[in-house]
Each structure stands twice: as structure tokens, then as C-alpha cells.
Coordinates of C-alpha atoms and ligand atoms in Angstrom, one line a residue:
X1 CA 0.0 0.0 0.0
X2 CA 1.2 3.5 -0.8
X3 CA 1.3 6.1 2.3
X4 CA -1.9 7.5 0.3
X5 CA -3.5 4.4 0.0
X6 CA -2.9 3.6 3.8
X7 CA -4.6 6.9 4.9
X8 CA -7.6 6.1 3.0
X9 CA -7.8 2.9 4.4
X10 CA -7.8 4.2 8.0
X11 CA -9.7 6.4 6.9
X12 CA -12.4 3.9 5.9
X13 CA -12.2 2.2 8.7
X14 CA -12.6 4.5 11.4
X15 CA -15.8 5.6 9.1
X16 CA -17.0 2.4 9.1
X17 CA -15.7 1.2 12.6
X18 CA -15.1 3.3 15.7
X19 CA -17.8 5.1 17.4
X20 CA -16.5 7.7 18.4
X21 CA -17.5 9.8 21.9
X22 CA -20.0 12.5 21.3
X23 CA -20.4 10.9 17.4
X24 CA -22.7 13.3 15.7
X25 CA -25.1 10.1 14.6
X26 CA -26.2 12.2 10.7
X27 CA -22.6 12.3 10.3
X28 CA -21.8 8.4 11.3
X29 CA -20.1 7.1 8.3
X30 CA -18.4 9.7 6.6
X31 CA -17.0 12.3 9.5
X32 CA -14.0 12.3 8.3
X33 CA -11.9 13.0 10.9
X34 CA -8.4 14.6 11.0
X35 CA -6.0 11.6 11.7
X36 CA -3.1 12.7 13.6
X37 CA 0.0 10.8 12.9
X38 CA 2.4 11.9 15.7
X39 CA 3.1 14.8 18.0
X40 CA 6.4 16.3 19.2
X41 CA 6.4 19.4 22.1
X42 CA 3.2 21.2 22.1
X43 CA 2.7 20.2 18.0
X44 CA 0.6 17.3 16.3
X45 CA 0.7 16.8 13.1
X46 CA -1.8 15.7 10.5
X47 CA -2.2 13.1 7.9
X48 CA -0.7 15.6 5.2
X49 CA 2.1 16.3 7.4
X50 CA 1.0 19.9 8.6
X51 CA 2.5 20.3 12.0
X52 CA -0.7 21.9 14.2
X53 CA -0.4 23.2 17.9
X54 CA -2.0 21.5 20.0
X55 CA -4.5 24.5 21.3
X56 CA -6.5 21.5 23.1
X57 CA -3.5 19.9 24.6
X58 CA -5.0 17.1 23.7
X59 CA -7.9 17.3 25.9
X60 CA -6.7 19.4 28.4
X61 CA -4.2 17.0 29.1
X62 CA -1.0 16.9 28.0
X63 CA 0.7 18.7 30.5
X64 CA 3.9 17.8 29.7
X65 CA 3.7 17.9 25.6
X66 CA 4.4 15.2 23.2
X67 CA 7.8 12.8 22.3
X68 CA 9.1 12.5 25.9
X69 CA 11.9 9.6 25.9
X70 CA 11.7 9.1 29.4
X71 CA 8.0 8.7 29.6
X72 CA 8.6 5.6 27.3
X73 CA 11.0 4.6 29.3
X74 CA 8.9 4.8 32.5
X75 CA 6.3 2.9 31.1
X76 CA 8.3 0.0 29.3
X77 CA 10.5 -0.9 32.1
X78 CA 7.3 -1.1 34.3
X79 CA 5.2 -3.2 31.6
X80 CA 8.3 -5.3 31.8
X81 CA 8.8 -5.2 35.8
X82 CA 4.9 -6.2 36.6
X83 CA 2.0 -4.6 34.0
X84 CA -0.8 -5.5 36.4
X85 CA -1.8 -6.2 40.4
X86 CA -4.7 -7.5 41.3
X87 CA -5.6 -4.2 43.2
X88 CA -8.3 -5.6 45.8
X89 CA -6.0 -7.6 47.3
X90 CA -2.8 -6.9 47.0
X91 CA -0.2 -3.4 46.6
X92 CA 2.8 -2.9 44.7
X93 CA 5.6 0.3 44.2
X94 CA 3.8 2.7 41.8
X95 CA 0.2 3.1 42.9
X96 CA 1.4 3.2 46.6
X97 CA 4.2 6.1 46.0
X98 CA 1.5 7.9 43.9
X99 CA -1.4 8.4 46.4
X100 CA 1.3 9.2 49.0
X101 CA 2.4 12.0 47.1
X102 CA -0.9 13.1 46.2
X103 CA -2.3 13.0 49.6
X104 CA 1.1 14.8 50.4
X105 CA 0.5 17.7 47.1
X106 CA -3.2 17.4 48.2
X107 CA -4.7 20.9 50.3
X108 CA -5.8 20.4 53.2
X109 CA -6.4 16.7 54.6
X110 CA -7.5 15.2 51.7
X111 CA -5.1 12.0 52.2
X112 CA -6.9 9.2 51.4
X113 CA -6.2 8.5 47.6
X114 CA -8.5 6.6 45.5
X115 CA -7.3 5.5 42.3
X116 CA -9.3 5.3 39.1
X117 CA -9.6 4.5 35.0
X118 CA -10.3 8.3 34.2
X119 CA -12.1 11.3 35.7
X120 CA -16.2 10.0 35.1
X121 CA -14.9 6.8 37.2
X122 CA -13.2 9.3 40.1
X123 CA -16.3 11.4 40.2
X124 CA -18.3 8.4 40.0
X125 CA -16.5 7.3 43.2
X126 CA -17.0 10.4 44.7
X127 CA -20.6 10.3 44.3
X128 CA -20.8 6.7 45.9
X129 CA -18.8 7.6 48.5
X130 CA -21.0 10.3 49.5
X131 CA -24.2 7.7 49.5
X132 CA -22.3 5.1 51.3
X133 CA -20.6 7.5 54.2
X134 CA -24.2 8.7 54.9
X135 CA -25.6 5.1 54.7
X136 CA -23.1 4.2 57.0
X137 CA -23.6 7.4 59.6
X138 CA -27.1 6.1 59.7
X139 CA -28.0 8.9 57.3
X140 CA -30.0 7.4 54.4
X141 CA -32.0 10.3 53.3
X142 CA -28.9 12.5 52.9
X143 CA -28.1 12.0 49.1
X144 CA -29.4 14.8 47.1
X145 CA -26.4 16.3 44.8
X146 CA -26.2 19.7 44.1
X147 CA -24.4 20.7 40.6
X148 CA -24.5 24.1 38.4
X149 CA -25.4 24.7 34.9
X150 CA -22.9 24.4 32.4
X151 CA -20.6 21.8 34.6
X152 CA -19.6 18.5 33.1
X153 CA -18.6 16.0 35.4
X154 CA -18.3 13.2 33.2
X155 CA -19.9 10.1 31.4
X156 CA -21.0 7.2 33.2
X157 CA -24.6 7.1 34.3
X158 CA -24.5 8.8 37.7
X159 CA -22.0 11.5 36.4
X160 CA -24.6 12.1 33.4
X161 CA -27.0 12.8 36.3
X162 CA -25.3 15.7 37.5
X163 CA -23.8 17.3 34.2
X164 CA -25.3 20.8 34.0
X165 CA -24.6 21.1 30.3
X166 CA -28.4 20.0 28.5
X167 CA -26.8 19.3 24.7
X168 CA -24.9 16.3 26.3
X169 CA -28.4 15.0 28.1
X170 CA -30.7 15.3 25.6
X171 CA -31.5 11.8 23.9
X172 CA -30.5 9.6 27.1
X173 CA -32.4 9.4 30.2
X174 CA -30.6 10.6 33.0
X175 CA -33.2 12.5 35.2
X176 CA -32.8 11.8 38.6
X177 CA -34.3 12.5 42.0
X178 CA -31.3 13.2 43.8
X179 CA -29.3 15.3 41.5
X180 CA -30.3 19.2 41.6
X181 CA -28.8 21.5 38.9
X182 CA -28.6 25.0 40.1
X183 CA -28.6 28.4 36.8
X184 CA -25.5 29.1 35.3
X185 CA -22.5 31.1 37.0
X186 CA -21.6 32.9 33.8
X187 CA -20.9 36.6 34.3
X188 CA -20.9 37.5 30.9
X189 CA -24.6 36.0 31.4
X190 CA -25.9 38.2 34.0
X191 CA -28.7 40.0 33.7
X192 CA -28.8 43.8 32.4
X193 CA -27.8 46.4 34.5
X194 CA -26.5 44.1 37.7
X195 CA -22.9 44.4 38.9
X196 CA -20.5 40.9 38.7
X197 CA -20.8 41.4 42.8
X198 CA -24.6 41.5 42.6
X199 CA -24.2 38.4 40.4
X200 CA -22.0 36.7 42.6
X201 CA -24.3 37.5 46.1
X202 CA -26.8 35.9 43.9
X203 CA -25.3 32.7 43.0
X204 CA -24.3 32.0 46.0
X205 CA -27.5 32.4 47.3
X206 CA -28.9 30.1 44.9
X207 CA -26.8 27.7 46.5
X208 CA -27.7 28.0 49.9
X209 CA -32.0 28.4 48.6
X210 CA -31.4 25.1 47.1
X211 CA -30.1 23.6 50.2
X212 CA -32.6 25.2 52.7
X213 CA -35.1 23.8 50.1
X214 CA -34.4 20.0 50.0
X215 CA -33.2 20.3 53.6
X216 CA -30.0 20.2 54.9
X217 CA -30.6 16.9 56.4
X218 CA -31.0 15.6 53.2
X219 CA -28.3 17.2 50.8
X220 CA -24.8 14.7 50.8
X221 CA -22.7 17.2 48.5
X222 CA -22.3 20.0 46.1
X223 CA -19.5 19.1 43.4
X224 CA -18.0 22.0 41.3
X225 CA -15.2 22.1 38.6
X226 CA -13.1 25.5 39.9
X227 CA -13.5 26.8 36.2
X228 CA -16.2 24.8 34.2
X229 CA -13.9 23.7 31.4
X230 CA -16.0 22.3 28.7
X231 CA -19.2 24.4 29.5
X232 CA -17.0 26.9 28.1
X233 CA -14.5 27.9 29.9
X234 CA -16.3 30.0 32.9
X235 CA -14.3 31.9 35.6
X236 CA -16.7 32.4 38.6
X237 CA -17.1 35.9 40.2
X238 CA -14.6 36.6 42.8
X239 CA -14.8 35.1 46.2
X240 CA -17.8 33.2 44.4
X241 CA -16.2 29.6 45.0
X242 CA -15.0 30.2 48.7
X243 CA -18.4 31.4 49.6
X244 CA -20.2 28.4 48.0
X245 CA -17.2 26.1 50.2
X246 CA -18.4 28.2 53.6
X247 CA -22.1 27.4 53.2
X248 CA -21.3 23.6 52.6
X249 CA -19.2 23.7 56.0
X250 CA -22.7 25.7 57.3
X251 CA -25.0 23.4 56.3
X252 CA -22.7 20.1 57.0
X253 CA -22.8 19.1 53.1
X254 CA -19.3 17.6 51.3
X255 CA -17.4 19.8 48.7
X256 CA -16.5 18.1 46.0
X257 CA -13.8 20.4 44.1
X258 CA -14.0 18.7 40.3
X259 CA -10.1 19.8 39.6
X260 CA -10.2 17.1 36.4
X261 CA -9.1 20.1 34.5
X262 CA -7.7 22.6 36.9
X263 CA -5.2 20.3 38.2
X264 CA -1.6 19.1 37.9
X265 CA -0.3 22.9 36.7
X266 CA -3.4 24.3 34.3
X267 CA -3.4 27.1 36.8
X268 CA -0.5 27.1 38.2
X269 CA -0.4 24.9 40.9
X270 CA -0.5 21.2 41.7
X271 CA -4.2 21.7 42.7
X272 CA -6.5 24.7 42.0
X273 CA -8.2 24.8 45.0
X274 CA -6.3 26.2 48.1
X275 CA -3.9 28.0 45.7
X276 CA -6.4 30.2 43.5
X277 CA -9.6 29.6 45.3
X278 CA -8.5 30.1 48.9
X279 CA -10.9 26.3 49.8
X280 CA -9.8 22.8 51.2
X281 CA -12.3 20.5 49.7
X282 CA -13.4 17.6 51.4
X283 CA -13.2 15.8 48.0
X284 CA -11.2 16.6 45.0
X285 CA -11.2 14.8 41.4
X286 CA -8.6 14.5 39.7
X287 CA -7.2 12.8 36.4
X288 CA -6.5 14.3 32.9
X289 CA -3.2 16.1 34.0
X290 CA -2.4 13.6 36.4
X291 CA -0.5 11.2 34.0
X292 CA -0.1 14.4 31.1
X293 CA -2.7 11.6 29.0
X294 CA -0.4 9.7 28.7
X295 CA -2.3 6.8 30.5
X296 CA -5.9 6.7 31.3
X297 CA -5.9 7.5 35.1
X298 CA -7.6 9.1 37.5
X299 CA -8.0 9.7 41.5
X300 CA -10.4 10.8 43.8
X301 CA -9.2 12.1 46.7
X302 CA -11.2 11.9 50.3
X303 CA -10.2 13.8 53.5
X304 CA -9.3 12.8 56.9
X305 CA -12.4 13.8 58.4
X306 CA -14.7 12.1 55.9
X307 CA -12.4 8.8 55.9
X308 CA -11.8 8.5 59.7
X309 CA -16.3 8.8 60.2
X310 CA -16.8 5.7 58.7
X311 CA -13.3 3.6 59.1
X312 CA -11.8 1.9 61.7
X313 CA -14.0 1.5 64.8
X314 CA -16.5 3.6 63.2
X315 CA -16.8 1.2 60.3
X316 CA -19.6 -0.5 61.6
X317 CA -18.9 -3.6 59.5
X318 CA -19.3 -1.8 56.1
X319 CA -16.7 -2.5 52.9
X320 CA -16.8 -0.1 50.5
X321 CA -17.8 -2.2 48.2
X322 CA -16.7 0.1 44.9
X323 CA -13.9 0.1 42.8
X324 CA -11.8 -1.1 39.6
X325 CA -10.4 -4.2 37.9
X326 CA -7.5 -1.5 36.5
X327 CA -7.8 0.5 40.1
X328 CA -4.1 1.5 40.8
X329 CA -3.2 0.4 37.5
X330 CA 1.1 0.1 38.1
X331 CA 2.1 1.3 34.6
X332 CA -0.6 4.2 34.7
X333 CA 0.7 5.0 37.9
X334 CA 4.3 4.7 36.9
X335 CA 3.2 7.1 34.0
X336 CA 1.3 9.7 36.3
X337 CA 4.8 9.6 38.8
X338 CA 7.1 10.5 35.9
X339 CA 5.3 13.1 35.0
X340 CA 4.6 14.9 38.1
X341 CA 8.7 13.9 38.4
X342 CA 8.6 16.3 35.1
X343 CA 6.8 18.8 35.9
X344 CA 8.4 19.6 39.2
X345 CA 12.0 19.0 37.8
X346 CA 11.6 21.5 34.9
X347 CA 9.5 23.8 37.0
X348 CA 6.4 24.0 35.0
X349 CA 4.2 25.5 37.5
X350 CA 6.4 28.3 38.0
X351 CA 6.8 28.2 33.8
X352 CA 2.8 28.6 33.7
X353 CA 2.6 31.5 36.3
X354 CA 5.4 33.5 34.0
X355 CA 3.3 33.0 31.0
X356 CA -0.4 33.1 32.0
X357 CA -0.4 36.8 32.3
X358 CA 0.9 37.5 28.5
X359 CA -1.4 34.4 27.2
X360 CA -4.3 36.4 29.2
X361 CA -3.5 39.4 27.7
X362 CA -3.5 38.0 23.8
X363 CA -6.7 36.3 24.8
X364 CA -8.5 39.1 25.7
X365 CA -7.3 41.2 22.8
X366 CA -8.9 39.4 20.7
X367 CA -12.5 41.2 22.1
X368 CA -11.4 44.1 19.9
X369 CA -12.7 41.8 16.6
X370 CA -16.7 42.5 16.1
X371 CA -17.6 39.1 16.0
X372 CA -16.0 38.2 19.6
X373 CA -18.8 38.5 22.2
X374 CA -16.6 37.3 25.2
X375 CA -13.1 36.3 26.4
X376 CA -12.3 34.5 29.5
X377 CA -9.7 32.1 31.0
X378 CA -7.0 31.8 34.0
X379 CA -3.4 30.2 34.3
X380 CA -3.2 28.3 30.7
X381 CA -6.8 27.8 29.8
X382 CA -9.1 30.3 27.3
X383 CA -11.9 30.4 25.7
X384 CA -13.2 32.9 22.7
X385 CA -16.7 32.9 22.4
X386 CA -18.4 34.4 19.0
X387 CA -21.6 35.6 17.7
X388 CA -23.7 37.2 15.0
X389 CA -26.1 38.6 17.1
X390 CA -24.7 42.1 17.3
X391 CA -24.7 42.5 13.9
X392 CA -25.8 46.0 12.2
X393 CA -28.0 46.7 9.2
X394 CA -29.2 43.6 9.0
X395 CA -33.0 41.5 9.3
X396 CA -31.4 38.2 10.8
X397 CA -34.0 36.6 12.9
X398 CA -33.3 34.8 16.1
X399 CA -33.6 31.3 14.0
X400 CA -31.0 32.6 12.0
X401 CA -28.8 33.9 14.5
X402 CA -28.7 31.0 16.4
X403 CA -27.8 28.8 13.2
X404 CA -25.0 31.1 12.3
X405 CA -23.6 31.4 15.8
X406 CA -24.0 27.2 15.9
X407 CA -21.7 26.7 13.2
X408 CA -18.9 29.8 14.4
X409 CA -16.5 27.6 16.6
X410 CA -16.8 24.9 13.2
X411 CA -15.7 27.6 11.0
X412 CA -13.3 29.0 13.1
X413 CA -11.4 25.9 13.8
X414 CA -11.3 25.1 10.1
X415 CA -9.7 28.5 9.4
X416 CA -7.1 27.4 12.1
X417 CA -6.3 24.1 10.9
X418 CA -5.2 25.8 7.7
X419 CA -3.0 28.4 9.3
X420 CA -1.5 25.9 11.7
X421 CA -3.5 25.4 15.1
X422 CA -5.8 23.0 16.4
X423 CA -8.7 24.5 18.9
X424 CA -11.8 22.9 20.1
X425 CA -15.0 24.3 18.8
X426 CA -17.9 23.7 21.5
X427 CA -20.7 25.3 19.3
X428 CA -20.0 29.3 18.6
X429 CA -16.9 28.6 21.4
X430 CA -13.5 28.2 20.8
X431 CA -11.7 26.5 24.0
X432 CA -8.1 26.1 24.2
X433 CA -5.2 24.6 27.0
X434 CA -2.6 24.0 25.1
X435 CA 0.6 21.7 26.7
X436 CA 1.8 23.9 29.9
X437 CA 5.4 23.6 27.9
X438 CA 4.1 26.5 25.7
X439 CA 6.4 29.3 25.5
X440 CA 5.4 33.1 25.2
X441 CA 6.9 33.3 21.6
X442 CA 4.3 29.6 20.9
X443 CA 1.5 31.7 22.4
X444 CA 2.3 34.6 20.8
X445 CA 1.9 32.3 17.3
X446 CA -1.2 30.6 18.7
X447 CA -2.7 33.7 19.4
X448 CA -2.0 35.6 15.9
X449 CA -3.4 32.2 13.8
X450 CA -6.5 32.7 16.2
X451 CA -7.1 36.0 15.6
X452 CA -6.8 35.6 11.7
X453 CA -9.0 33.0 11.7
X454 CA -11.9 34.7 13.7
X455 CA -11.1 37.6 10.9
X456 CA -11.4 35.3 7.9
X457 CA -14.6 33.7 9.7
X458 CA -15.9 36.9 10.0
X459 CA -15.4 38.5 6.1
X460 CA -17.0 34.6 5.5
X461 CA -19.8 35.2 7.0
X462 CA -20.5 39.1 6.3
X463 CA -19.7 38.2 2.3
X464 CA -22.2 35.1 2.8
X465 CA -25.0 36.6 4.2
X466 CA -24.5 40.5 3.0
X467 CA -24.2 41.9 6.4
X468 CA -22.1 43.7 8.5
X469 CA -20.6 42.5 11.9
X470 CA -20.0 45.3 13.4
Ligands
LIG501 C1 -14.3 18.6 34.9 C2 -14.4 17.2 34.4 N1 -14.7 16.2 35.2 C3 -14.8 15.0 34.7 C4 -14.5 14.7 33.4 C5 -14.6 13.2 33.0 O1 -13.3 12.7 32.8 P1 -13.0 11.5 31.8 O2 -13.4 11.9 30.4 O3 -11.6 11.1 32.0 O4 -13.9 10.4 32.2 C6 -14.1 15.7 32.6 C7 -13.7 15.4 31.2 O5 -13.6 16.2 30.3 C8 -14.0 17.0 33.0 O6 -13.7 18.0 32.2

């Protein structure tokens, strides 16, 4: 087979063969999807060759970047020492040194480390620990869950529950009695005339209504991601997430801090939490960053004071009956300690707190184009989000605006590829985290692409429809 002829075959077959997640079902068959071949620093490159940066690090993941010899050699010399452990029973080196460093990077007293496949499993874990601590205090009726609008918390069934963001619960049937989604935390979102501190005082007292509402006898946790990532990238009102962690303590209900994408450096720090947000969980997620994606891993991570309630003397005869044939997995471990071994080495928290500030500021020069509506982001993740609505001169109805604005983030990102950078479109968004490695001159590249292709997306759509963004 020619290198041509190979392509087309994968081609074919992922067609044909993989469902994908989130497969758009009228496009099953033919989505054609960019095959990436192999990836080197913060670049990927393509089927044809064309070397892309990797504006999603993968999916907000790759912390470290691409082609890292000693990753390989991590991993190979622990498939060859012992690839698997029967967790349940039995311990070995890697998972064991991993949860004591977490529980020693952790804030707080989150010590207790639960390993897991991925970040839906650790959330999942979270959730059932929260039922089965309660069951076990003698507490059965205190199991409602209290998420936000816009949060995504992963896929498995329970996790689907909770997920604030509606396009990914239409078509399933994930309603449920004990989950309790609270409005949107956007402040670009806020109502007309009322002050981001207004906004905040009102959030948070959405929070504690909802509590006083169910009962706080009967509320087991409220879980939030720090930033919601993939609702779009949204950066709570100051003081927002600390006052939300101060009613919990109030009302005696478990904060769950979702750091699946705020962790391991995407801010700056090991964990988000205590070190931007000022809060010690009682639970944290983690995974993503954990291994750099590398390995599918994830943890979740449970504090003293929740452990010590229901172990030991207290453990009146329960066994957390919960967990993973590939819990503790050595060679995703081994993976996950070589990277944080990276990271600290070649000081890439410090690296991201030098550069956030200029990658800020490119972000949020990009409001001066028409078609950008909003800008946000912190530490190494951003988001552009676009729209038609305020265009002038023109007799666009809301149908049509909400069409056009559907397909912006598609357009955009297709401008991109051509001029060199990957980004994730999420409907008229454009979300990017590129690999933490990123220097200021990358994001300086990353950011002019960006900015071209909004302008190009822009002149496409004003020559399409006649109109004027303006
Ligand atoms: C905040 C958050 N939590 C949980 C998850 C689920 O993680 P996974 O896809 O590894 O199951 C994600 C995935 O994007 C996430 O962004």
C-alpha cells in the first residue's frame, strides 16, 4: 500500500468502525476525521504532514507535551517489571508512591487517595462515597447532589445525572431525583444592568435556597469544577467559590472540588483549590493532567475527616464495596509519577505562572474583533466565544442567529487548521489549553493564527449573508 493508500484505508475504517464519543449520529459514516499521525512538544501533526499546535492539549491533558523519551522509558521498564496487580488484594511500588504524594500535594487533609480509570470513574467514586458515608452514619435520606449549569462532570450514568450542560443529556435518560442543577455562574450571562458582585451574592444564594429547600438533612454534596472547562470555559465571580465552600461547612454538606481540568499545573499549581480559590475540599477529582494523558488514570481524593467517620472503629462492619479491575493500575501510575517527576523538575508551575499573564492578555485582545462576544480564562486555559447577534444593518431573525452562531467555533477551527493550530470548537466557542510547555513566543503564534481565523470567519460570513458585523 502507498502512504496515500494507507490513509484512505484508516480512513475507511474509522468511518465504518469506531464510534466515536460524542459521534454526531447524521454524520456516522463519513466524519471524516483529521487523523493525527504523531506529536512532538506542544505540536501534532496531521495526515498531510502539517504540524498543528495542539490549542486542546490534547484534551486538556497533555501537560507535559508530546515525544518525551523518558516517559517511554517509564512505562516500558514497568510493563516489563509487573504490568498488572490485582488491586483488591494486593499493593505494589507505583500506585502506593502515587497516592502518597498526592495525599502529600493534596490541600488540606485530603489523604486518602482513590485510584481510578479516568475522571467520570473518580467522580463516579466520589458520588458513591458520599451515599455510602451517609448510609453508613445512619443517614439514608442525605443523598441529594447539588451541581451548576454548564458543569460536566463526566460520562458514566451517575455523572450524566449531575452534568449541567443539557446538549450532552438530551436523547438519554438521565433525570434523577437526587441530582439538583442550580442556573449558570456565567458573568458574561448576567442579567442587564446588575454588577459581577450583585451576580456573585446571587449565586451563592442560589446555592444556599437550594439547600434550605431540600433540607439540609437531606443534601450529601455539592460538586463544582473550579473553572467549568468544557461548559465553556467559565471563571466564577470573585470570592464566588469560597463562599459556596463556607455554606457547605454551614449546612454540614461535602465539597467536592471537580479539579479534572484545573489540576496538575493548568493554573498554576498542583491543585487549584487552596492555591487560586482560597478552599480545602473535602473531596477533590482528579485525572487528565495527572499522567499528562499519557495513561488513562484518574483519583479521587477523600479527607481525613470524611475517611476517619466511617473507618476503623466507626466502620460499623461496612466495605466499600466500589472500585476497579484496573484500580491502581502500576504502569498508569508509573506514568502519572514520571510526569509529576517532570513537571516539578523542569519547573512548570512556576513556567505557567510566568506566561499566563501574557497568554491572558493576547486572549483578551482578541474582544477588539466585532464578532467576539466574550473572552475569558485563567493560568493556561481560554476560551473565545463568538456571535452574530450584534450584527448592524441587517433583518437576521433569532432562527438565523442561532444557526449562524452554531456553526462559528466549526468555521473557526477550520480557518485554524489551515493556518496551523488546532482548537476545540464547542458550538459558537473556541476553548483552548494548550501543553503547559508553551512558550510566550508559541503563544504569541497561537494567538496571531487565532485572531486571523476569527477575521477570515468573520469577512466569511459578512460576504455570505451581506451583512455587516459590526
Ligand atoms: C471537569 C471534568 N470532570 C470529569 C471529566 C470526565 O473525565 P473522563 O473523560 O476522564 O472520564 C471531565 C472530562 O472532560 C471533566 O472536564
Amino acid at each position: 500500500m502507498t502512504p496515500t493508500q494507507e490513509i484512505e484505508a484508516l480512513r475507511d475504517a474509522d468511518n465504518t468502525s469506531w464510534f466515536h464519543p460524542w459521534e454526531y449520529m447524521p454524520d456516522a459514516g463519513h466524519a471524516d476525521r483529521t487523523i493525527v499521525t504523531h506529536g512532538d512538544g506542544i505540536y501534532i501533526y496531521d495526515e498531510n504532514g502539517q504540524k498543528l499546535i495542539d490549542g486542546p492539549g490534547g484534551m486538556w491533558c497533555v501537560q507535559i507535551g508530546y515525544n518525551r523519551p523518558e516517559m517511554a522509558d517509564a512505562i516500558a521498564e514497568q510493563v516489563l517489571r509487573m504490568p498488572y496487580m490485582n488491586p483488591f488484594s494486593l499493593t505494589s511500588a507505583p500506585p502506593v508512591r502515587l497516592a502518597a504524594r498526592l495525599a502529600q500535594m493534596a490541600p488540606g487533609d485530603c489523604r486518602h487517595v482513590f485510584l481510578t480509570t479516568g475522571g467520570s470513574t473518580a467522580v463516579d467514586t466520589a458520588l458513591r462515597y458520599v451515599h455510602f458515608y451517609n448510609n453508613v452514619l445512619g443517614r439514608p435520606e442525605k443523598k441529594h447532589i447539588i451541581s451548576r449549569a454548564n458543569g460536566y462532570h463526566g460520562s458514566t450514568q451517575l455523572c450524566a445525572t449531575i452534568t449541567g450542560k443539557d446538549r450532552d443529556k438530551n436523547w438519554f435518560d438521565v433525570a434523577s431525583p437526587l441530582a439538583h442543577i442550580l442556573p449558570h455562574v456565567n458573568p458574561a450571562r448576567r442579567p442587564a444592568g446588575m454588577s459581577v458582585e450583585a451576580f456573585c451574592d446571587q449565586k451563592v444564594a442560589d446555592l444556599e435556597a437550594k439547600i434550605l429547600e431540600l433540607g439540609p438533612e437531606r443534601v450529601g454534596a455539592f460538586i463544582a469544577e473550579p473553572i467549568q472547562a468544557s461548559g465553556g470555559v467559565i471563571v466564577p465571580p470573585d470570592g464566588y467559590l469560597r463562599r459556596c465552600w463556607e455554606i457547605c461547612r454551614k449546612y454540614d454538606v461535602i465539597f467536592i472540588a471537580d479539579e479534572v481540568v484545573t489540576g496538575f499545573g493548568r493554573l498554576g499549581h498542583w491543585f487549584a483549590s487552596k492555591d487560586v480559590f482560597g478552599i480545602e475540599p473535602d473531596m477533590i477529582i482528579c485525572a487528565k493532567g495527572l499522567s499528562s494523558g499519557y495513561l488513562p488514570l484518574g483519583a479521587c481524593l477523600v479527607s481525613d475527616r470524611l475517611f476517619a467517620a466511617v473507618a476503623g472503629v466507626n466502620g460499623n462492619g461496612a466495605s466499600f464495596g466500589h472500585g476497579f479491575t484496573y484500580s491502581g493500575h502500576p504502569v498508569c501510575c508509573a506514568a502519572a509519577l514520571k510526569s509529576i517527576e517532570i513537571i516539578e523538575r523542569e519547573g512548570i508551575l512556576e513556567h505557567v505562572r510566568a506566561v499566563s499573564p501574557h497568554f491572558l492578555r493576547r486572549l483578551h485582545e482578541l474582544r477588539e474583533i466585532p464578532l467576539v462576544f466574550d473572552t475569558r480564562g485563567m493560568g493556561l486555559v481560554g476560551c473565545v466565544e463568538c456571535t452574530v447577534a450584534q450584527t448592524q444593518g441587517s433583518d437576521l431573525d433569532e432562527a438565523q442567529v442561532l444557526a449562524l452562531d452554531t456553526d462559528l467555533g466549526m468555521r473557526i477551527d477550520r480557518h485554524c487548521h489551515e493556518l496551523g493550530l488546532m482548537v476545540r470548537p464547542l458550538v459558537n466557542q473556541c476553548v483552548f489549553s494548550p501543553p503547559l510547555i508553551i512558550t510566550r513566543e508559541q503563544i504569541d503564534h497561537m494567538f496571531d493564527i487565532l485572531r486571523e481565523a476569527i477575521l477570515r470567519t468573520m469577512h466569511d460570513v459578512e460576504q455570505e449573508l451581506g451583512i455587516d458585523v459590526a
